[in-house]
Coordinates of C-alpha atoms (C1' of nucleotides) in Angstrom, one line a residue:
Chain M
M1 CA 0.0 0.0 0.0
A2 CA 1.3 3.4 -0.8
P3 CA 0.5 6.9 -1.5
V4 CA -2.2 7.3 -4.0
S5 CA -1.1 7.1 -7.6
R6 CA 0.4 10.4 -8.8
D7 CA -0.3 10.3 -12.4
R8 CA -4.0 9.7 -12.2
R9 CA -5.4 13.2 -12.5
P10 CA -4.2 16.0 -14.6
S11 CA -2.4 18.7 -12.8
M12 CA -4.6 21.4 -11.3
N13 CA -2.3 23.8 -13.0
D14 CA -3.6 22.7 -16.3
K15 CA -7.2 23.4 -15.4
P16 CA -9.1 26.6 -15.5
E17 CA -9.2 28.3 -12.1
G18 CA -12.2 28.9 -10.0
K19 CA -15.7 27.6 -10.7
D20 CA -14.7 24.9 -13.2
R21 CA -12.5 23.2 -10.6
Q22 CA -13.5 19.7 -9.7
V23 CA -15.0 19.9 -6.3
T24 CA -15.5 16.4 -5.0
E25 CA -11.9 15.3 -5.0
I26 CA -13.2 11.8 -5.8
T27 CA -12.4 10.2 -9.1
P28 CA -15.6 9.1 -10.8
Q29 CA -16.3 5.4 -10.7
S30 CA -16.7 5.2 -14.5
E31 CA -13.2 6.8 -15.0
D32 CA -11.2 4.5 -12.7
F33 CA -13.0 2.3 -10.1
S34 CA -9.8 1.5 -8.2
A35 CA -8.9 5.1 -7.9
W36 CA -12.5 5.9 -6.8
Y37 CA -12.2 3.3 -4.1
I38 CA -9.0 4.6 -2.7
D39 CA -10.3 8.2 -2.8
V40 CA -13.5 7.2 -0.9
V41 CA -11.5 5.3 1.7
R42 CA -9.2 8.2 2.3
R43 CA -11.6 11.1 2.0
A44 CA -14.2 9.5 4.2
E45 CA -11.5 8.9 6.7
L46 CA -12.0 5.2 7.0
A47 CA -8.3 4.4 6.7
D48 CA -4.9 5.9 5.9
Y49 CA -1.6 4.6 4.8
S50 CA 0.9 3.9 7.5
P51 CA 4.7 4.0 7.3
V52 CA 4.7 0.2 7.2
K53 CA 4.5 -1.3 3.8
G54 CA 1.2 -3.0 3.2
C55 CA -0.3 -1.9 6.6
M56 CA -3.0 0.6 7.0
V57 CA -4.3 2.6 9.9
I58 CA -8.0 2.2 10.5
R59 CA -9.2 5.6 11.5
P60 CA -11.9 6.3 14.1
Y61 CA -14.7 6.5 11.6
G62 CA -13.7 3.3 9.8
Y63 CA -13.1 1.6 13.1
A64 CA -16.6 2.6 14.3
I65 CA -18.0 0.7 11.3
W66 CA -15.9 -2.3 12.2
E67 CA -17.2 -2.1 15.8
L68 CA -20.7 -2.2 14.6
I69 CA -20.0 -5.1 12.4
Q70 CA -18.3 -6.8 15.3
Q71 CA -21.2 -6.3 17.6
A72 CA -23.7 -7.7 15.1
L73 CA -21.5 -10.8 14.4
D74 CA -20.5 -11.3 18.0
R75 CA -24.0 -11.4 19.2
R76 CA -25.0 -14.0 16.6
I77 CA -21.8 -16.1 17.3
K78 CA -22.7 -16.1 21.0
E79 CA -26.4 -16.9 20.3
T80 CA -25.3 -20.0 18.6
G81 CA -23.4 -21.3 21.6
H82 CA -19.9 -20.1 21.0
V83 CA -17.7 -18.3 23.5
N84 CA -14.8 -15.9 22.9
A85 CA -11.2 -16.5 24.0
Y86 CA -7.8 -15.2 23.0
F87 CA -4.8 -17.1 21.8
P88 CA -1.3 -15.7 21.3
L89 CA 0.0 -13.7 18.3
F90 CA 3.2 -15.7 18.2
I91 CA 3.4 -19.3 17.2
P92 CA 6.5 -21.5 17.4
E93 CA 7.6 -22.3 13.9
G94 CA 7.4 -26.0 14.6
L95 CA 3.7 -25.9 15.2
L96 CA 2.8 -24.5 11.9
T97 CA 4.8 -27.2 10.1
K98 CA 2.8 -30.0 11.6
E99 CA 0.1 -30.0 9.0
A100 CA 1.7 -30.5 5.7
E101 CA -0.8 -28.9 3.4
H102 CA -1.4 -26.1 5.8
V103 CA 2.3 -25.1 6.0
E104 CA 2.7 -25.4 2.2
G105 CA -0.3 -23.1 1.8
F106 CA 0.9 -20.5 4.3
A107 CA 4.7 -20.6 4.2
P108 CA 5.1 -17.9 1.5
Q109 CA 3.0 -15.5 3.5
V110 CA 4.4 -16.0 7.0
A111 CA 6.4 -13.3 8.9
Y112 CA 9.0 -14.6 11.3
V113 CA 10.4 -13.3 14.6
T114 CA 14.0 -14.2 14.9
H115 CA 15.2 -12.1 17.8
G116 CA 13.8 -11.1 21.2
G117 CA 15.3 -9.5 24.3
G118 CA 18.4 -8.7 22.3
E119 CA 19.2 -12.3 21.6
K120 CA 18.6 -14.7 18.7
L121 CA 15.8 -17.1 19.5
E122 CA 16.3 -20.8 19.8
E123 CA 13.3 -21.5 17.7
R124 CA 11.9 -18.9 15.4
L125 CA 8.4 -17.6 16.0
I126 CA 5.9 -17.0 13.4
V127 CA 3.3 -14.2 13.5
R128 CA 0.0 -16.0 13.1
P129 CA -1.4 -15.9 9.6
T130 CA -4.3 -17.9 11.2
S131 CA -4.5 -19.8 14.4
E132 CA -5.3 -23.4 13.7
A133 CA -1.8 -24.4 14.8
I134 CA -1.8 -22.8 18.2
I135 CA -5.5 -23.5 18.9
G136 CA -5.1 -27.1 17.8
T137 CA -2.2 -27.5 20.2
M138 CA -4.3 -26.2 23.1
Y139 CA -7.3 -28.3 22.1
A140 CA -5.1 -31.4 22.3
K141 CA -4.5 -30.5 26.0
W142 CA -8.1 -29.6 26.8
I143 CA -10.0 -32.4 25.1
Q144 CA -10.0 -35.9 26.7
S145 CA -13.5 -37.2 26.4
W146 CA -16.6 -37.0 24.2
R147 CA -18.1 -35.2 27.1
D148 CA -15.7 -32.3 26.4
L149 CA -17.2 -31.9 23.0
P150 CA -18.1 -29.8 21.2
V151 CA -15.6 -27.1 21.8
L152 CA -17.0 -23.9 20.3
I153 CA -14.5 -21.0 20.6
N154 CA -14.2 -17.8 18.7
Q155 CA -11.5 -15.1 18.9
W156 CA -11.3 -11.6 17.6
A157 CA -7.7 -11.0 16.6
N158 CA -5.2 -9.5 14.1
V159 CA -3.3 -11.7 11.8
V160 CA -0.4 -11.1 9.4
R161 CA 0.0 -12.4 5.9
W162 CA 2.8 -11.1 3.8
E163 CA 1.2 -9.8 0.7
K164 CA 2.8 -8.6 -2.5
V165 CA -0.1 -6.5 -3.6
T166 CA -2.1 -4.7 -1.0
R167 CA -5.1 -2.4 -0.9
P168 CA -6.8 -0.8 2.0
F169 CA -9.3 -3.2 3.7
L170 CA -9.3 -5.6 0.7
R171 CA -5.8 -6.9 1.2
T172 CA -3.4 -5.7 3.8
T173 CA -0.4 -7.3 5.4
E174 CA -2.1 -7.1 8.8
F175 CA -5.8 -7.3 9.2
L176 CA -8.5 -7.8 11.8
W177 CA -10.9 -10.6 11.9
Q178 CA -12.7 -13.1 13.9
E179 CA -11.7 -16.8 13.7
G180 CA -13.9 -19.5 15.1
H181 CA -12.4 -22.9 15.8
T182 CA -14.5 -25.8 16.8
A183 CA -14.0 -29.5 17.6
H184 CA -16.8 -32.1 17.3
E185 CA -17.5 -35.7 18.0
T186 CA -18.6 -36.6 14.5
E187 CA -18.0 -35.7 10.9
A188 CA -21.7 -34.8 10.5
Q189 CA -21.6 -32.4 13.5
A190 CA -18.6 -30.7 12.0
E191 CA -20.3 -30.3 8.7
E192 CA -23.4 -29.0 10.3
E193 CA -21.4 -26.4 12.2
T194 CA -19.5 -25.4 9.1
L195 CA -22.8 -24.8 7.2
K196 CA -24.5 -23.2 10.2
I197 CA -21.8 -20.6 10.3
L198 CA -22.0 -20.0 6.6
D199 CA -25.7 -19.2 7.0
L200 CA -24.9 -17.0 10.0
Y201 CA -22.5 -15.0 7.9
K202 CA -25.0 -14.7 5.0
D203 CA -27.7 -13.5 7.4
T204 CA -25.4 -11.0 9.1
I205 CA -23.9 -9.6 6.0
E206 CA -27.2 -9.3 4.1
S207 CA -29.2 -7.9 7.0
E208 CA -26.6 -5.6 8.6
L209 CA -24.3 -4.6 5.7
A210 CA -27.1 -4.9 3.1
V211 CA -24.7 -6.8 0.9
P212 CA -26.2 -9.8 -0.9
V213 CA -24.0 -12.9 -1.0
L214 CA -23.9 -16.2 -2.8
T215 CA -23.1 -19.2 -0.7
G216 CA -21.4 -22.3 -2.0
R217 CA -18.4 -24.6 -1.8
K218 CA -15.0 -23.7 -3.0
S219 CA -13.3 -25.7 -5.6
E220 CA -10.3 -27.9 -4.7
S221 CA -7.8 -25.4 -5.8
E222 CA -9.4 -22.5 -3.9
K223 CA -10.0 -24.3 -0.6
F224 CA -8.3 -23.5 2.6
A225 CA -4.9 -25.1 3.0
G226 CA -5.5 -28.2 5.2
A227 CA -9.3 -28.2 5.0
L228 CA -11.5 -31.0 3.8
R229 CA -14.0 -28.6 2.3
T230 CA -14.2 -24.8 2.2
Y231 CA -17.5 -22.9 1.9
S232 CA -17.6 -19.2 1.1
I233 CA -19.9 -16.3 0.7
E234 CA -19.2 -14.2 -2.4
A235 CA -20.4 -10.7 -3.1
L236 CA -20.4 -8.7 -6.3
M237 CA -18.8 -5.3 -6.2
G238 CA -19.8 -2.2 -8.2
D239 CA -17.2 -2.8 -10.9
G240 CA -18.5 -6.3 -11.6
R241 CA -15.8 -8.1 -9.7
A242 CA -16.4 -10.6 -7.0
L243 CA -15.2 -10.4 -3.5
Q244 CA -14.9 -13.3 -1.1
A245 CA -16.6 -12.0 2.0
G246 CA -16.2 -14.9 4.4
T247 CA -15.2 -18.6 4.6
S248 CA -16.1 -21.5 6.6
H249 CA -14.0 -24.7 6.6
N250 CA -14.7 -28.2 7.5
L251 CA -11.3 -29.3 8.6
G252 CA -12.2 -33.0 8.9
Q253 CA -9.6 -34.7 11.1
N254 CA -6.6 -33.2 9.4
F255 CA -5.6 -30.9 12.1
A256 CA -6.7 -33.3 14.8
R257 CA -4.2 -35.8 13.4
A258 CA -1.5 -33.2 13.0
F259 CA -1.9 -31.9 16.6
D260 CA -3.0 -35.1 18.2
I261 CA -6.4 -33.9 19.3
T262 CA -8.0 -37.1 20.5
F263 CA -10.9 -38.0 22.7
Q264 CA -12.3 -41.2 24.1
A265 CA -15.6 -41.9 22.4
R266 CA -18.8 -43.3 23.7
D267 CA -17.8 -46.7 22.6
K268 CA -14.5 -46.3 24.6
S269 CA -12.4 -46.1 21.4
L270 CA -9.8 -43.3 21.0
Q271 CA -10.7 -41.0 18.1
H272 CA -9.6 -37.7 16.5
V273 CA -11.9 -34.8 16.8
W274 CA -13.6 -33.3 13.7
G275 CA -12.7 -29.7 13.3
T276 CA -14.0 -26.5 11.7
S277 CA -12.7 -23.0 11.4
W278 CA -14.3 -19.9 9.9
G279 CA -13.7 -16.2 9.6
V280 CA -14.6 -12.9 8.3
T281 CA -12.4 -9.8 8.2
T282 CA -12.2 -6.1 8.0
R283 CA -12.4 -6.7 4.2
L284 CA -16.1 -6.5 4.8
I285 CA -15.7 -2.7 5.1
G286 CA -14.2 -2.7 1.6
A287 CA -17.2 -4.6 0.4
V288 CA -19.6 -2.0 1.9
V289 CA -17.7 0.7 0.2
M290 CA -17.7 -1.0 -3.2
V291 CA -21.2 -2.3 -3.1
H292 CA -23.1 0.8 -2.0
G293 CA -20.8 3.8 -2.8
D294 CA -21.3 6.2 -5.6
D295 CA -19.5 9.2 -7.2
N296 CA -20.5 11.3 -4.2
G297 CA -18.7 9.0 -1.9
L298 CA -19.5 6.4 0.7
M299 CA -23.1 5.2 1.3
L300 CA -23.5 3.4 4.6
P301 CA -26.4 1.0 5.5
P302 CA -28.0 2.5 8.6
R303 CA -27.4 -0.5 10.7
I304 CA -23.6 -0.1 10.5
A305 CA -23.4 3.6 10.1
P306 CA -21.6 5.2 13.0
Y307 CA -23.9 8.2 12.6
Q308 CA -27.3 7.4 11.2
V309 CA -28.3 11.0 11.2
V310 CA -26.3 14.2 10.9
I311 CA -27.9 17.4 12.0
V312 CA -26.9 20.5 10.0
P313 CA -28.2 23.7 11.6
I314 CA -28.6 26.5 9.0
P315 CA -26.9 29.6 10.2
R316 CA -29.0 32.6 9.6
G317 CA -28.8 35.8 11.7
N318 CA -28.0 35.0 15.3
W319 CA -28.5 31.3 14.7
Q320 CA -26.5 30.4 17.8
Q321 CA -29.3 31.8 19.9
T322 CA -32.2 30.7 17.7
V323 CA -31.5 27.6 15.6
L324 CA -28.8 25.9 17.7
P325 CA -30.9 25.3 20.8
R326 CA -33.7 23.7 18.8
A327 CA -31.1 21.6 17.0
R328 CA -29.8 20.4 20.3
E329 CA -33.2 19.5 21.5
L330 CA -33.8 17.4 18.4
R331 CA -30.4 15.7 18.9
A332 CA -31.3 14.8 22.4
S333 CA -34.7 13.4 21.4
L334 CA -33.3 11.3 18.6
Q335 CA -30.6 10.0 21.0
T336 CA -33.2 9.1 23.5
A337 CA -34.9 7.0 20.8
G338 CA -31.7 5.1 20.3
I339 CA -30.7 6.7 17.1
R340 CA -27.0 7.4 16.5
V341 CA -26.9 11.1 15.7
T342 CA -24.2 13.8 15.4
M343 CA -24.5 17.5 14.9
D344 CA -22.2 19.5 12.7
D345 CA -22.4 23.0 14.2
R346 CA -19.0 24.1 13.0
D347 CA -19.0 27.8 12.1
T348 CA -16.1 27.5 9.7
Y349 CA -18.0 25.6 7.0
T350 CA -21.0 26.6 4.9
P351 CA -24.1 24.4 4.9
G352 CA -23.5 23.4 1.3
W353 CA -20.0 22.2 2.2
K354 CA -21.3 20.2 5.1
F355 CA -24.0 18.5 2.9
A356 CA -21.4 17.3 0.5
E357 CA -19.0 16.3 3.3
W358 CA -21.5 14.1 5.1
E359 CA -22.7 12.6 2.0
L360 CA -19.1 11.7 1.2
R361 CA -18.9 10.0 4.6
G362 CA -22.1 8.0 3.8
V363 CA -24.4 9.2 6.6
P364 CA -27.8 7.8 5.7
L365 CA -30.0 10.7 6.7
R366 CA -29.3 14.4 7.0
L367 CA -31.5 16.7 9.1
E368 CA -31.4 20.3 8.2
I369 CA -33.0 22.8 10.5
G370 CA -33.1 26.6 9.9
P371 CA -35.3 29.6 10.8
R372 CA -37.9 28.7 8.2
D373 CA -38.3 25.2 9.6
I374 CA -38.6 26.4 13.1
E375 CA -41.5 28.7 12.1
Q376 CA -43.3 25.7 10.6
S377 CA -42.3 23.3 13.4
Q378 CA -40.6 21.0 10.9
V379 CA -37.2 19.9 9.7
M380 CA -35.8 18.9 6.4
L381 CA -34.7 15.3 6.1
V382 CA -32.6 14.3 3.2
R383 CA -31.8 10.7 2.2
R384 CA -28.3 9.9 1.2
D385 CA -29.3 7.1 -1.2
T386 CA -32.0 9.0 -3.2
R387 CA -31.1 12.6 -2.1
E388 CA -34.8 13.2 -1.7
K389 CA -35.7 16.2 0.5
L390 CA -38.5 15.4 2.9
P391 CA -40.0 18.2 4.9
T392 CA -41.0 16.4 8.2
P393 CA -43.0 17.7 11.2
V394 CA -41.0 17.8 14.5
E395 CA -44.0 16.0 16.0
G396 CA -43.2 12.3 15.8
L397 CA -39.8 12.9 14.3
A398 CA -37.9 10.0 15.9
R399 CA -40.5 7.5 14.7
R400 CA -40.3 8.9 11.2
V401 CA -36.5 8.8 11.3
E402 CA -36.6 5.2 12.3
E403 CA -38.9 4.4 9.5
L404 CA -36.7 6.1 7.0
L405 CA -33.6 4.4 8.2
A406 CA -35.3 1.0 7.8
M407 CA -36.4 2.0 4.3
I408 CA -32.9 3.0 3.4
Q409 CA -31.5 -0.2 4.8
A410 CA -34.0 -2.3 2.7
S411 CA -33.5 -0.1 -0.4
L412 CA -29.7 -0.5 -0.3
F413 CA -30.0 -4.2 -0.2
E414 CA -32.6 -4.3 -3.0
T415 CA -30.5 -2.1 -5.2
A416 CA -27.4 -4.3 -4.6
L417 CA -29.4 -7.4 -5.3
R418 CA -30.8 -6.0 -8.5
F419 CA -27.4 -5.0 -9.6
R420 CA -26.1 -8.5 -8.9
D421 CA -29.0 -10.1 -10.7
E422 CA -28.4 -7.8 -13.7
H423 CA -24.8 -8.9 -13.7
T424 CA -25.3 -12.6 -13.4
T425 CA -25.5 -14.5 -16.6
R426 CA -26.2 -18.1 -17.2
T427 CA -24.4 -19.5 -20.3
D428 CA -23.2 -22.6 -21.9
S429 CA -21.2 -20.7 -24.6
Y430 CA -17.6 -20.2 -23.9
E431 CA -17.5 -17.4 -26.4
E432 CA -20.2 -15.6 -24.5
F433 CA -18.4 -16.3 -21.3
K434 CA -15.2 -14.7 -22.6
R435 CA -17.2 -11.7 -23.9
I436 CA -18.8 -11.1 -20.5
M437 CA -15.5 -11.2 -18.7
E438 CA -14.3 -8.2 -20.6
G439 CA -15.2 -4.8 -19.2
R440 CA -17.5 -4.8 -16.1
P441 CA -18.1 -8.5 -15.9
G442 CA -20.2 -10.0 -13.0
F443 CA -21.0 -13.5 -12.2
V444 CA -21.3 -16.1 -14.9
V445 CA -23.1 -19.4 -14.1
S446 CA -21.8 -22.3 -16.1
L447 CA -21.3 -26.0 -16.0
W448 CA -17.9 -27.5 -15.2
C449 CA -16.5 -30.9 -15.6
G450 CA -14.6 -30.7 -12.3
S451 CA -11.1 -30.9 -13.7
Q452 CA -8.5 -28.5 -12.4
K453 CA -7.1 -28.1 -15.9
C454 CA -10.3 -26.5 -17.2
E455 CA -10.4 -24.3 -14.1
T456 CA -6.8 -23.2 -14.8
D457 CA -7.3 -22.7 -18.5
I458 CA -10.3 -20.6 -18.0
K459 CA -8.4 -18.4 -15.5
T460 CA -5.5 -18.0 -17.9
E461 CA -7.7 -17.1 -20.8
T462 CA -10.3 -14.9 -19.1
Q463 CA -8.9 -14.1 -15.6
A464 CA -12.1 -15.5 -14.2
T465 CA -12.0 -18.0 -11.4
I466 CA -14.6 -20.3 -9.8
R467 CA -15.9 -18.3 -6.9
N468 CA -17.9 -21.2 -5.6
L469 CA -20.1 -24.1 -6.4
P470 CA -23.7 -23.4 -5.3
F471 CA -25.6 -25.8 -3.2
R472 CA -28.0 -28.0 -5.1
D473 CA -30.3 -30.9 -4.6
P474 CA -28.1 -34.0 -4.6
G475 CA -31.0 -35.9 -6.1
Q476 CA -30.8 -33.8 -9.2
P477 CA -28.0 -35.0 -11.5
I478 CA -26.4 -32.4 -13.7
S479 CA -27.0 -32.8 -17.4
G480 CA -24.9 -30.8 -19.8
S481 CA -21.3 -30.3 -20.7
C482 CA -18.4 -28.4 -19.3
I483 CA -18.2 -24.8 -20.5
K484 CA -14.5 -25.3 -21.4
C485 CA -13.8 -28.8 -22.6
G486 CA -17.3 -30.1 -23.4
Q487 CA -17.0 -33.2 -21.3
P488 CA -19.9 -34.2 -19.2
A489 CA -20.4 -31.6 -16.4
R490 CA -20.3 -32.5 -12.8
E491 CA -20.8 -29.1 -11.2
V492 CA -22.6 -25.9 -11.6
A493 CA -20.1 -23.0 -10.9
Y494 CA -20.2 -19.3 -10.3
F495 CA -17.4 -17.8 -12.2
A496 CA -16.1 -14.2 -11.8
K497 CA -13.1 -12.0 -11.8
A498 CA -12.2 -11.7 -8.2
Y499 CA -10.4 -9.3 -5.9
Chain S
rC1 C1' 10.0 -12.1 -8.2
rG2 C1' 10.3 -10.2 -13.9
rG3 C1' 9.0 -5.6 -17.2
rG4 C1' 7.7 -0.2 -17.2
rA5 C1' 7.3 4.5 -14.5
rU6 C1' 7.6 8.0 -10.5
rG7 C1' 9.8 10.3 -5.9
rU8 C1' 9.7 18.6 -4.9
rA9 C1' 4.7 21.6 1.4
rG10 C1' -0.9 17.5 4.1
rC11 C1' -2.8 16.3 -1.2
rG12 C1' -2.2 17.1 -6.6
rC13 C1' 1.6 19.1 -9.6
rA14 C1' 5.3 22.8 -12.3
rG15 C1' 10.5 23.6 -12.2
rU16 C1' 15.2 19.1 -13.9
rC17 C1' 16.4 18.5 -20.7
rU18 C1' 20.0 23.8 -20.9
rG19 C1' 23.3 23.8 -13.0
rG20 C1' 23.3 30.2 -10.9
rU21 C1' 19.1 35.3 -6.4
rU22 C1' 14.9 34.0 -1.3
rA23 C1' 12.2 26.7 -5.1
rG24 C1' 6.8 28.1 -7.3
rC25 C1' 1.2 27.1 -8.4
rG26 C1' -3.9 25.0 -7.1
rC27 C1' -6.4 22.7 -3.1
rA28 C1' -6.1 22.1 2.1
rC29 C1' -4.5 24.7 6.8
rC30 C1' -4.3 29.4 10.3
rU31 C1' -6.2 34.7 11.5
rG32 C1' -10.0 38.4 10.6
rA33 C1' -14.3 40.5 8.3
rC34 C1' -18.5 39.9 5.5
rU35 C1' -21.5 35.4 4.7
rG36 C1' -24.6 31.1 5.2
rG37 C1' -31.2 26.2 2.8
rG38 C1' -26.0 22.2 -2.2
rG39 C1' -18.7 22.3 -1.7
rG40 C1' -18.9 31.2 -0.4
rU41 C1' -16.0 36.2 -1.0
rC42 C1' -12.1 39.4 0.3
rA43 C1' -7.6 40.5 3.0
rG44 C1' -3.5 38.7 5.6
rG45 C1' -0.5 34.4 7.1
rG46 C1' 2.1 29.6 8.3
rG47 C1' 4.2 25.4 6.3
rG48 C1' 10.0 22.5 2.2
rU49 C1' 16.6 18.1 5.0
rC50 C1' 13.6 18.9 -3.3
rG51 C1' 13.3 10.1 -1.3
rC52 C1' 18.5 8.7 1.0
rC53 C1' 23.9 8.3 0.5
rG54 C1' 28.0 9.6 -2.2
rG55 C1' 30.5 12.1 -6.4
rU56 C1' 31.4 16.2 -10.2
rU57 C1' 31.4 21.7 -9.7
rC58 C1' 33.0 28.2 -7.3
rG59 C1' 27.8 26.7 -7.1
rA60 C1' 23.2 20.8 -7.5
rA61 C1' 16.0 19.9 -7.0
rU62 C1' 18.7 20.1 -11.8
rC63 C1' 24.6 16.4 -14.0
rC64 C1' 26.8 11.2 -12.6
rG65 C1' 26.8 6.6 -9.4
rG66 C1' 24.6 3.6 -5.8
rC67 C1' 20.6 2.6 -2.6
rC68 C1' 15.5 3.0 -0.8
rA69 C1' 10.4 3.6 -1.5
rU70 C1' 6.0 3.7 -4.1
rC71 C1' 2.7 3.1 -8.4
rC72 C1' 1.1 0.3 -13.0
rC73 C1' 1.4 -4.6 -15.8
rG74 C1' 2.4 -10.2 -15.4
rA75 C1' 3.1 -15.4 -11.2
rC76 C1' 0.5 -16.1 -5.1
rC77 C1' -3.8 -14.5 -1.5
rA78 C1' -9.5 -13.0 3.4

RNA sequence: CGGGAUGUAGCGCAGUCUGGUUAGCGCACCUGACUGGGGGUCAGGGGGUCGCCGGUUCGAAUCCGGCCAUCCCGACCA
């Protein structure tokens, strides 16, 4: 990650001065979606670049969004019987290497600690890229009997994966996430847990972030290193590229064997536990930006908006004595109703400037109040998504605001869903497939023979990858042929260019 | 890690080719006044180791060498 590209915009010196100057400081989406994304993240003060390569600072406004996402997820994770714990950041190198596929998958991305206390370490430590190794080690100590199962632990943590190409929220060297790690008595229970969490993710992300997601299973080549099966939720961004928004892994007994996590079963035999792990990350914030944002900036779903309403008092005459006290009363009454509200009473900016600024920051509802409104016992509400201006009586204001917030939440989801539907194409023609993947692609649903060769060839030729394989009725066999090789198909697959 | 490009104020850039006063411009920032219902106007002001190290020269942002960083494009990833 790095300073924003320098050659993107023409020099201000080349432009006419004054009124013709571009005012938003945000590159239009249509001109350069990546630049637009970076501009929004920085101008909305979600995050900033740090002096450490690939690492970003999550600023208070961005972190507040993360906290709301956390709360929504944490509540659901606990409601389904899980408990939180915390495992260490450092993992002895030897532990990571116990599971062969796991170490092979993560070795290139691991950061090592070689010195501590001024001395070279006997055994190098790795900075966790994920915590299967350390948690598995502990589970081996804690689990003796079938009566100890299931173990359902989640942790909120930071992890480090050395990345070559980084982008704020979407891919950074260090990121925040939650990782659940469970151990079960039977394979069926592990599978049930894996799928239960996938649904939990889908529900949370759709109802709180208003981001529609596709659930399904990852192909062999895209699954988690060391897992039996990986399931994912996939979302479509505004530029037609897919983003993996969360994963849930059925680890089988792979880690149990590697870390010797055994229990005595009901039939007195000694068995390995069946494991799962699952996580979502701060990448979700990137998804929210790219799914809902527009050329005016960020657009936040009310449920995760740090401020659901911003009050802008209109300064006229001695407004500090007339308008401001009324605005404060309104703020208090909205707060009492449980609405997250802020007031921008800065004297140094004009109302017009504030309107643009808070739209850029994605606040769902703006409340304007000036002398004219006070005379008529009303306020002016303005929706971020439609920019509709709604004169609203002060009487019953809080209830009306709550209604509008719910409408905005629903509308954002519907708009995103419609966009995804419009950018999802079913095809059996590889020519059409290739054509769709040019420009602003989207999802393509096609049949696949299941061979890794076809998967790789498609990626080479179109940059598209299998995002996941949707769930289907096992009773319904697939008839048709692979989009690439024409052999009998064994899977339906969602393809897309991915982040 | 391979190919291409760029490092000058918080951001975006000019100046470098052709070495020479005190390194400029727009935005942002600070002070004041007038303003204020969609990014106001005027006046004044602050802010720079010119990526780093070394060399050439009376003199280096500018020329030479090395290093570092970042961005874009190709192989890996939540």
